[in-house]
Amino acid sequence: MSLLHLLVLSPFLFAILVPFLYRYVRKVHTGWFVLILPLALFIYFLQFIKLTSSGEEVVRTFEWIPSLDINFTLHVDGLGLLFALLITGIGSLVTLYSIYYLSKDKEALHNFYVYLLLFMGAMLGVVLSDNLIVLYTFWEITSLSSFLLIGYWYKREKSRYGAQKSMLITVFGGLALLGGIILLYMMTGTFSIREIIANLDLLKGEALLLPALILVLLGAFTKSAQFPFHIWLPDAMEAPTPVSAYLHSATMVKAGIYLVARLSPVFSDHAAWFILISIFGISTLFWGSFSAVKQTDLKGILAFSTVSQLGMIMSLLGVGSASLHYDYLENNIFIVAVTAAIFHLINHATFKGSLFMVAGIVDHETGTRDIRKLGGLMGIMPVTFTIALIGSFSMAGIPPFNGFLSKEMFLTGMVNVLKMDIYHLETWGILLPVIAWVASVFTFVYSMILFFRTFTGKLQLEKLEKKPHEAPVGMLISPVILASLAVIFGFFPNILSSTLIIPAMKSILPTIAQSGREFDVEIKHWHGFTPELFMTIGIIVIGTILFLTVRKWSFIYERFPQKLALNHFYDQGLVGTERGSAWIMKSFMSGHIRDYLVYIFVFLSIISLSSLFVTNAFHLDVTNVAPIGVYEIILSLLAVGGAIITVLARTRMVAIIAAGVVGYTISLFFVIFRAPDLALTQLVVETISVALFLLCFFHLPEITKKQKRLRFRLLNLLVSIGVGFVVTMFGIASHSEKLFPSISKYFVEESYEKAGGKNIVNVILVDFRGFDTLFEITVLGIAAFGIFAIVKLRLTKRSEREHEGK
Amino acid sequence: MEILMSIVSGILFMCATYLILSRSLLRVIIGTVLLSHGAHLMILTMGGLKQGTVPLLGENASSYTDPLPQALILTAIVISFGVTALFLVLAYRSYQELKTDDMNDLKGCEDDE
């Protein structure tokens, strides 16, 4: 186990310590101890930048289950490192923020930090694992810890609802991912991502490739809140704000993005990869930004905006994957989409993290997050105001912030789709830039709503629960850092290109990297008069108009029928499956033993008979059959008659006597079939049985004759005829087909020689097969004790007393 | 002969099944008794019938009937007797406690719903 392994697992190890720290060091906020870890990890991971930017990778293997090809292999390359830095960097900032956000005295901090550390470790594991099974393991731990964090205030019903919803959806996707991983293993024979990418030829023309692709994408789409699986994200906003900032904007929701980026080399040859990712990404982008405008809760807006931005990154990755189809082109213009995806990934983490923290501050200092109650906070909270300005303007894509740059590149990437000549893009490809543009307009509108409704306008003091004031300095540190990063990346975007973006691109597009071409990433503010520039100007102009007139057109949201909302489908689906399964259970689990017996007998008859006739096993062979005598006919008639009288009897006495007749007839059968011991035993047992019957039924009531319904009896008759038929058929069939002679010859020959007895049956019972007899005696003993206990033990008294007590 | 016996035990099984499906606990128990009769008869039939004398070596016959099924049936008779006895007492006690022997009324408790 290398140092890298220890560091990836260190959050888990540290999580063990947290409850002790919380318990025994009450004076210090537990968060301060936790803060050390992500900070140290961040600094540690910074060292790798030098390595990855020179194109090298670090691989460390620790054998976990080597016999199943499951090894805990860590692989640090450009893409993994980028995510690791995001996770640890924003993790540190969020921890710092949470120290001021969560009260030391009122909150269960040990729970919070344990969950948070679990999540951090799991996320590091996801992005650094090379083995798909290990990746899946960490993937599910992120779902689990996210579930715990969303339900942190578990006494609120909405938290529990949100936690359950996110759990159901992400675990659904997680299981799909596992299916995809297994299919990949079936095709390539390895779980290692690097090996799969190195042996891409194995996947060529495989029929399982498409199912694997779809399953993997299901996993990625559910985790990254892509349409229509985005519905869990807005409900996850019930989590504490640091959690929303960390999990639901910067890290966990990008796990799906990571997965798509990581497996792009594996699947991008397949047309479905490009088409599915682009279509789902672009529709998520549009739907998220469209829905964000109508939200009135700050975190609601941010949640839908996260959905929309994730869709944007996703669609960029989809378009970027097309660059592999133009490998041979000198000037591969589609690579820019990948650059834009990575750049926006970083930018989104900075501005969205800071905006969430701003929302948390506003909530913390005013007591509400409802934009209808907020307004005019500009003068009261100048620092928060500035951060929000940077964050929302960057999100809207206004220069000079970093969001502007990535939005420009995004538009470039989408416009470039027009130049593709694969998959009929020349005809429907125009949709992508158009939808992207419309979505960007909505992005602009909600960013402005978020900013202006909160900080400008009239201050409505009477509606606020607390008297607003500026947040404490400690709470502001993290958003200030993030906002200044947004500004720095805006003015000096190229400090990222050689350190983080190019190494990450090499991981996503390994085939292009291997061909020796260098990626030319030059992020510029000024491109000249390109279509993108006019599109951006259009976004700002139309967006401003729409923002100013938002009250006039927002009625369209009310027109949208509630029944078509995805949440409605989810809720109804959940209720429906619950009702459906309850209905199915009720329909056959009636509680009546008779019904269950009917199922058992019917299945027995159907399965036995069909197997008998399907396999053609039924024969009628009369060569070995003994002749029929008069006695046998008389006895048979007696037995059958007795049995039928038992069935038809109207009084218990008749039934008992008829059953006795059958029993004595059986012992007579034993006599004529030369089984004296059996005849004796049967005679005695039958006598005792009849006596017992009489004894017991003396206390029981007369046979109830309530079953008058004809259908009931007809069904019983049918079922019993079926069972009788099966038994007869099997009897005849198995007698007609003797496969080998009996082993009884041995018993006959050796009974006296070896065991010294002449009664062969008795010798078998106590000598050859004495074990049977031993346990048969045990059975009798148990029955006797059981009867004794049933008669003697009366435990009802206490419950009767309780009953009377009520 | 074996075919006749197969039919007889088939009829026994049929009557037993019909009784087991009925509503009275009493008839259910009689049904299980008939079922074991049918099964015993079937075991004996499958061993082959009338192929020699009684399996006692003192008889000095050239062939004996198969002793193994007889030993098996003997075991089975005793076991089914034990089970029947237990059933009977159980029925007696359940009638004492629950005041019914109708299988339809013997259906869980009200909390189950």
PDB file of N, CA and C in Angstrom, chain A residues 290-337:
ATOM      1  N   PHE A 290     -34.462  26.982 -18.295  1.00  0.00           N
ATOM      2  CA  PHE A 290     -35.859  27.423 -18.422  1.00  0.00           C
ATOM      3  C   PHE A 290     -36.567  27.315 -17.075  1.00  0.00           C
ATOM      4  N   SER A 291     -36.329  26.209 -16.358  1.00  0.00           N
ATOM      5  CA  SER A 291     -37.018  26.017 -15.085  1.00  0.00           C
ATOM      6  C   SER A 291     -36.462  26.923 -13.997  1.00  0.00           C
ATOM      7  N   ALA A 292     -35.189  27.302 -14.116  1.00  0.00           N
ATOM      8  CA  ALA A 292     -34.577  28.093 -13.047  1.00  0.00           C
ATOM      9  C   ALA A 292     -35.258  29.455 -12.923  1.00  0.00           C
ATOM     10  N   VAL A 293     -35.769  29.968 -14.031  1.00  0.00           N
ATOM     11  CA  VAL A 293     -36.320  31.319 -14.024  1.00  0.00           C
ATOM     12  C   VAL A 293     -37.536  31.412 -13.098  1.00  0.00           C
ATOM     13  N   LYS A 294     -38.303  30.346 -13.005  1.00  0.00           N
ATOM     14  CA  LYS A 294     -39.542  30.448 -12.231  1.00  0.00           C
ATOM     15  C   LYS A 294     -39.341  30.185 -10.745  1.00  0.00           C
ATOM     16  N   GLN A 295     -38.139  29.785 -10.339  1.00  0.00           N
ATOM     17  CA  GLN A 295     -37.931  29.481  -8.924  1.00  0.00           C
ATOM     18  C   GLN A 295     -37.957  30.747  -8.091  1.00  0.00           C
ATOM     19  N   THR A 296     -38.421  30.606  -6.857  1.00  0.00           N
ATOM     20  CA  THR A 296     -38.420  31.768  -5.977  1.00  0.00           C
ATOM     21  C   THR A 296     -37.448  31.588  -4.820  1.00  0.00           C
ATOM     22  N   ASP A 297     -36.905  30.388  -4.709  1.00  0.00           N
ATOM     23  CA  ASP A 297     -35.964  30.104  -3.641  1.00  0.00           C
ATOM     24  C   ASP A 297     -34.556  30.224  -4.205  1.00  0.00           C
ATOM     25  N   LEU A 298     -33.676  30.901  -3.451  1.00  0.00           N
ATOM     26  CA  LEU A 298     -32.319  31.103  -3.956  1.00  0.00           C
ATOM     27  C   LEU A 298     -31.662  29.770  -4.315  1.00  0.00           C
ATOM     28  N   LYS A 299     -31.776  28.817  -3.407  1.00  0.00           N
ATOM     29  CA  LYS A 299     -31.120  27.538  -3.677  1.00  0.00           C
ATOM     30  C   LYS A 299     -31.831  26.781  -4.794  1.00  0.00           C
ATOM     31  N   GLY A 300     -33.144  27.033  -4.957  1.00  0.00           N
ATOM     32  CA  GLY A 300     -33.864  26.424  -6.065  1.00  0.00           C
ATOM     33  C   GLY A 300     -33.317  26.911  -7.396  1.00  0.00           C
ATOM     34  N   ILE A 301     -33.105  28.214  -7.481  1.00  0.00           N
ATOM     35  CA  ILE A 301     -32.517  28.759  -8.716  1.00  0.00           C
ATOM     36  C   ILE A 301     -31.160  28.126  -8.954  1.00  0.00           C
ATOM     37  N   LEU A 302     -30.369  28.069  -7.883  1.00  0.00           N
ATOM     38  CA  LEU A 302     -29.014  27.549  -8.043  1.00  0.00           C
ATOM     39  C   LEU A 302     -29.035  26.066  -8.426  1.00  0.00           C
ATOM     40  N   ALA A 303     -30.010  25.338  -7.878  1.00  0.00           N
ATOM     41  CA  ALA A 303     -30.085  23.922  -8.212  1.00  0.00           C
ATOM     42  C   ALA A 303     -30.369  23.742  -9.693  1.00  0.00           C
ATOM     43  N   PHE A 304     -31.382  24.463 -10.202  1.00  0.00           N
ATOM     44  CA  PHE A 304     -31.690  24.304 -11.622  1.00  0.00           C
ATOM     45  C   PHE A 304     -30.572  24.852 -12.482  1.00  0.00           C
ATOM     46  N   SER A 305     -29.904  25.890 -11.986  1.00  0.00           N
ATOM     47  CA  SER A 305     -28.799  26.407 -12.781  1.00  0.00           C
ATOM     48  C   SER A 305     -27.670  25.379 -12.819  1.00  0.00           C
ATOM     49  N   THR A 306     -27.451  24.658 -11.707  1.00  0.00           N
ATOM     50  CA  THR A 306     -26.447  23.592 -11.729  1.00  0.00           C
ATOM     51  C   THR A 306     -26.832  22.539 -12.759  1.00  0.00           C
ATOM     52  N   VAL A 307     -28.114  22.146 -12.745  1.00  0.00           N
ATOM     53  CA  VAL A 307     -28.583  21.167 -13.725  1.00  0.00           C
ATOM     54  C   VAL A 307     -28.253  21.636 -15.124  1.00  0.00           C
ATOM     55  N   SER A 308     -28.562  22.910 -15.371  1.00  0.00           N
ATOM     56  CA  SER A 308     -28.374  23.428 -16.712  1.00  0.00           C
ATOM     57  C   SER A 308     -26.895  23.481 -17.097  1.00  0.00           C
ATOM     58  N   GLN A 309     -26.053  23.915 -16.151  1.00  0.00           N
ATOM     59  CA  GLN A 309     -24.623  24.001 -16.480  1.00  0.00           C
ATOM     60  C   GLN A 309     -24.010  22.616 -16.669  1.00  0.00           C
ATOM     61  N   LEU A 310     -24.514  21.646 -15.898  1.00  0.00           N
ATOM     62  CA  LEU A 310     -24.013  20.278 -16.088  1.00  0.00           C
ATOM     63  C   LEU A 310     -24.395  19.772 -17.464  1.00  0.00           C
ATOM     64  N   GLY A 311     -25.613  20.133 -17.901  1.00  0.00           N
ATOM     65  CA  GLY A 311     -26.029  19.755 -19.244  1.00  0.00           C
ATOM     66  C   GLY A 311     -25.120  20.373 -20.283  1.00  0.00           C
ATOM     67  N   MET A 312     -24.710  21.595 -20.010  1.00  0.00           N
ATOM     68  CA  MET A 312     -23.822  22.282 -20.950  1.00  0.00           C
ATOM     69  C   MET A 312     -22.479  21.567 -21.048  1.00  0.00           C
ATOM     70  N   ILE A 313     -21.912  21.202 -19.887  1.00  0.00           N
ATOM     71  CA  ILE A 313     -20.619  20.501 -19.922  1.00  0.00           C
ATOM     72  C   ILE A 313     -20.787  19.165 -20.633  1.00  0.00           C
ATOM     73  N   MET A 314     -21.902  18.497 -20.317  1.00  0.00           N
ATOM     74  CA  MET A 314     -22.146  17.191 -20.906  1.00  0.00           C
ATOM     75  C   MET A 314     -22.239  17.302 -22.427  1.00  0.00           C
ATOM     76  N   SER A 315     -22.990  18.300 -22.911  1.00  0.00           N
ATOM     77  CA  SER A 315     -23.141  18.408 -24.355  1.00  0.00           C
ATOM     78  C   SER A 315     -21.804  18.740 -25.006  1.00  0.00           C
ATOM     79  N   LEU A 316     -20.986  19.504 -24.292  1.00  0.00           N
ATOM     80  CA  LEU A 316     -19.663  19.806 -24.840  1.00  0.00           C
ATOM     81  C   LEU A 316     -18.827  18.538 -24.954  1.00  0.00           C
ATOM     82  N   LEU A 317     -18.935  17.683 -23.946  1.00  0.00           N
ATOM     83  CA  LEU A 317     -18.177  16.432 -24.019  1.00  0.00           C
ATOM     84  C   LEU A 317     -18.673  15.582 -25.188  1.00  0.00           C
ATOM     85  N   GLY A 318     -20.000  15.635 -25.414  1.00  0.00           N
ATOM     86  CA  GLY A 318     -20.548  14.877 -26.526  1.00  0.00           C
ATOM     87  C   GLY A 318     -20.014  15.377 -27.846  1.00  0.00           C
ATOM     88  N   VAL A 319     -20.060  16.692 -28.026  1.00  0.00           N
ATOM     89  CA  VAL A 319     -19.563  17.257 -29.276  1.00  0.00           C
ATOM     90  C   VAL A 319     -18.062  17.011 -29.398  1.00  0.00           C
ATOM     91  N   GLY A 320     -17.380  17.118 -28.262  1.00  0.00           N
ATOM     92  CA  GLY A 320     -15.937  16.906 -28.286  1.00  0.00           C
ATOM     93  C   GLY A 320     -15.568  15.506 -28.708  1.00  0.00           C
ATOM     94  N   SER A 321     -16.438  14.529 -28.356  1.00  0.00           N
ATOM     95  CA  SER A 321     -16.105  13.151 -28.712  1.00  0.00           C
ATOM     96  C   SER A 321     -16.110  12.982 -30.224  1.00  0.00           C
ATOM     97  N   ALA A 322     -16.812  13.872 -30.933  1.00  0.00           N
ATOM     98  CA  ALA A 322     -16.810  13.782 -32.389  1.00  0.00           C
ATOM     99  C   ALA A 322     -15.434  14.104 -32.961  1.00  0.00           C
ATOM    100  N   SER A 323     -14.607  14.784 -32.157  1.00  0.00           N
ATOM    101  CA  SER A 323     -13.297  15.145 -32.687  1.00  0.00           C
ATOM    102  C   SER A 323     -12.487  13.913 -33.047  1.00  0.00           C
ATOM    103  N   LEU A 324     -12.807  12.795 -32.417  1.00  0.00           N
ATOM    104  CA  LEU A 324     -12.055  11.573 -32.713  1.00  0.00           C
ATOM    105  C   LEU A 324     -12.373  11.053 -34.108  1.00  0.00           C
ATOM    106  N   HIS A 325     -13.522  11.448 -34.631  1.00  0.00           N
ATOM    107  CA  HIS A 325     -13.866  11.011 -35.983  1.00  0.00           C
ATOM    108  C   HIS A 325     -13.112  11.810 -37.033  1.00  0.00           C
ATOM    109  N   TYR A 326     -12.539  12.921 -36.621  1.00  0.00           N
ATOM    110  CA  TYR A 326     -11.824  13.774 -37.584  1.00  0.00           C
ATOM    111  C   TYR A 326     -10.350  13.769 -37.253  1.00  0.00           C
ATOM    112  N   ASP A 327      -9.908  12.630 -36.837  1.00  0.00           N
ATOM    113  CA  ASP A 327      -8.546  12.462 -36.378  1.00  0.00           C
ATOM    114  C   ASP A 327      -7.537  12.999 -37.388  1.00  0.00           C
ATOM    115  N   TYR A 328      -7.857  12.775 -38.648  1.00  0.00           N
ATOM    116  CA  TYR A 328      -6.875  13.041 -39.705  1.00  0.00           C
ATOM    117  C   TYR A 328      -6.813  14.512 -40.099  1.00  0.00           C
ATOM    118  N   LEU A 329      -7.789  15.284 -39.629  1.00  0.00           N
ATOM    119  CA  LEU A 329      -7.801  16.684 -40.034  1.00  0.00           C
ATOM    120  C   LEU A 329      -6.633  17.428 -39.407  1.00  0.00           C
ATOM    121  N   GLU A 330      -6.091  18.324 -40.162  1.00  0.00           N
ATOM    122  CA  GLU A 330      -4.974  19.102 -39.647  1.00  0.00           C
ATOM    123  C   GLU A 330      -5.442  20.019 -38.525  1.00  0.00           C
ATOM    124  N   ASN A 331      -6.515  20.707 -38.806  1.00  0.00           N
ATOM    125  CA  ASN A 331      -7.005  21.675 -37.830  1.00  0.00           C
ATOM    126  C   ASN A 331      -8.303  21.148 -37.253  1.00  0.00           C
ATOM    127  N   ASN A 332      -8.175  20.399 -36.190  1.00  0.00           N
ATOM    128  CA  ASN A 332      -9.362  19.732 -35.638  1.00  0.00           C
ATOM    129  C   ASN A 332     -10.136  20.716 -34.771  1.00  0.00           C
ATOM    130  N   ILE A 333     -11.149  21.318 -35.389  1.00  0.00           N
ATOM    131  CA  ILE A 333     -11.857  22.382 -34.678  1.00  0.00           C
ATOM    132  C   ILE A 333     -12.760  21.857 -33.583  1.00  0.00           C
ATOM    133  N   PHE A 334     -12.998  20.543 -33.545  1.00  0.00           N
ATOM    134  CA  PHE A 334     -13.955  20.028 -32.560  1.00  0.00           C
ATOM    135  C   PHE A 334     -13.315  19.826 -31.197  1.00  0.00           C
ATOM    136  N   ILE A 335     -11.989  19.858 -31.187  1.00  0.00           N
ATOM    137  CA  ILE A 335     -11.304  19.702 -29.909  1.00  0.00           C
ATOM    138  C   ILE A 335     -11.671  20.852 -28.968  1.00  0.00           C
ATOM    139  N   VAL A 336     -12.004  21.977 -29.549  1.00  0.00           N
ATOM    140  CA  VAL A 336     -12.288  23.133 -28.715  1.00  0.00           C
ATOM    141  C   VAL A 336     -13.446  22.847 -27.747  1.00  0.00           C
ATOM    142  N   ALA A 337     -14.339  21.957 -28.153  1.00  0.00           N
ATOM    143  CA  ALA A 337     -15.454  21.623 -27.262  1.00  0.00           C
ATOM    144  C   ALA A 337     -14.943  20.966 -25.987  1.00  0.00           C
TER     145      ALA A 337
END
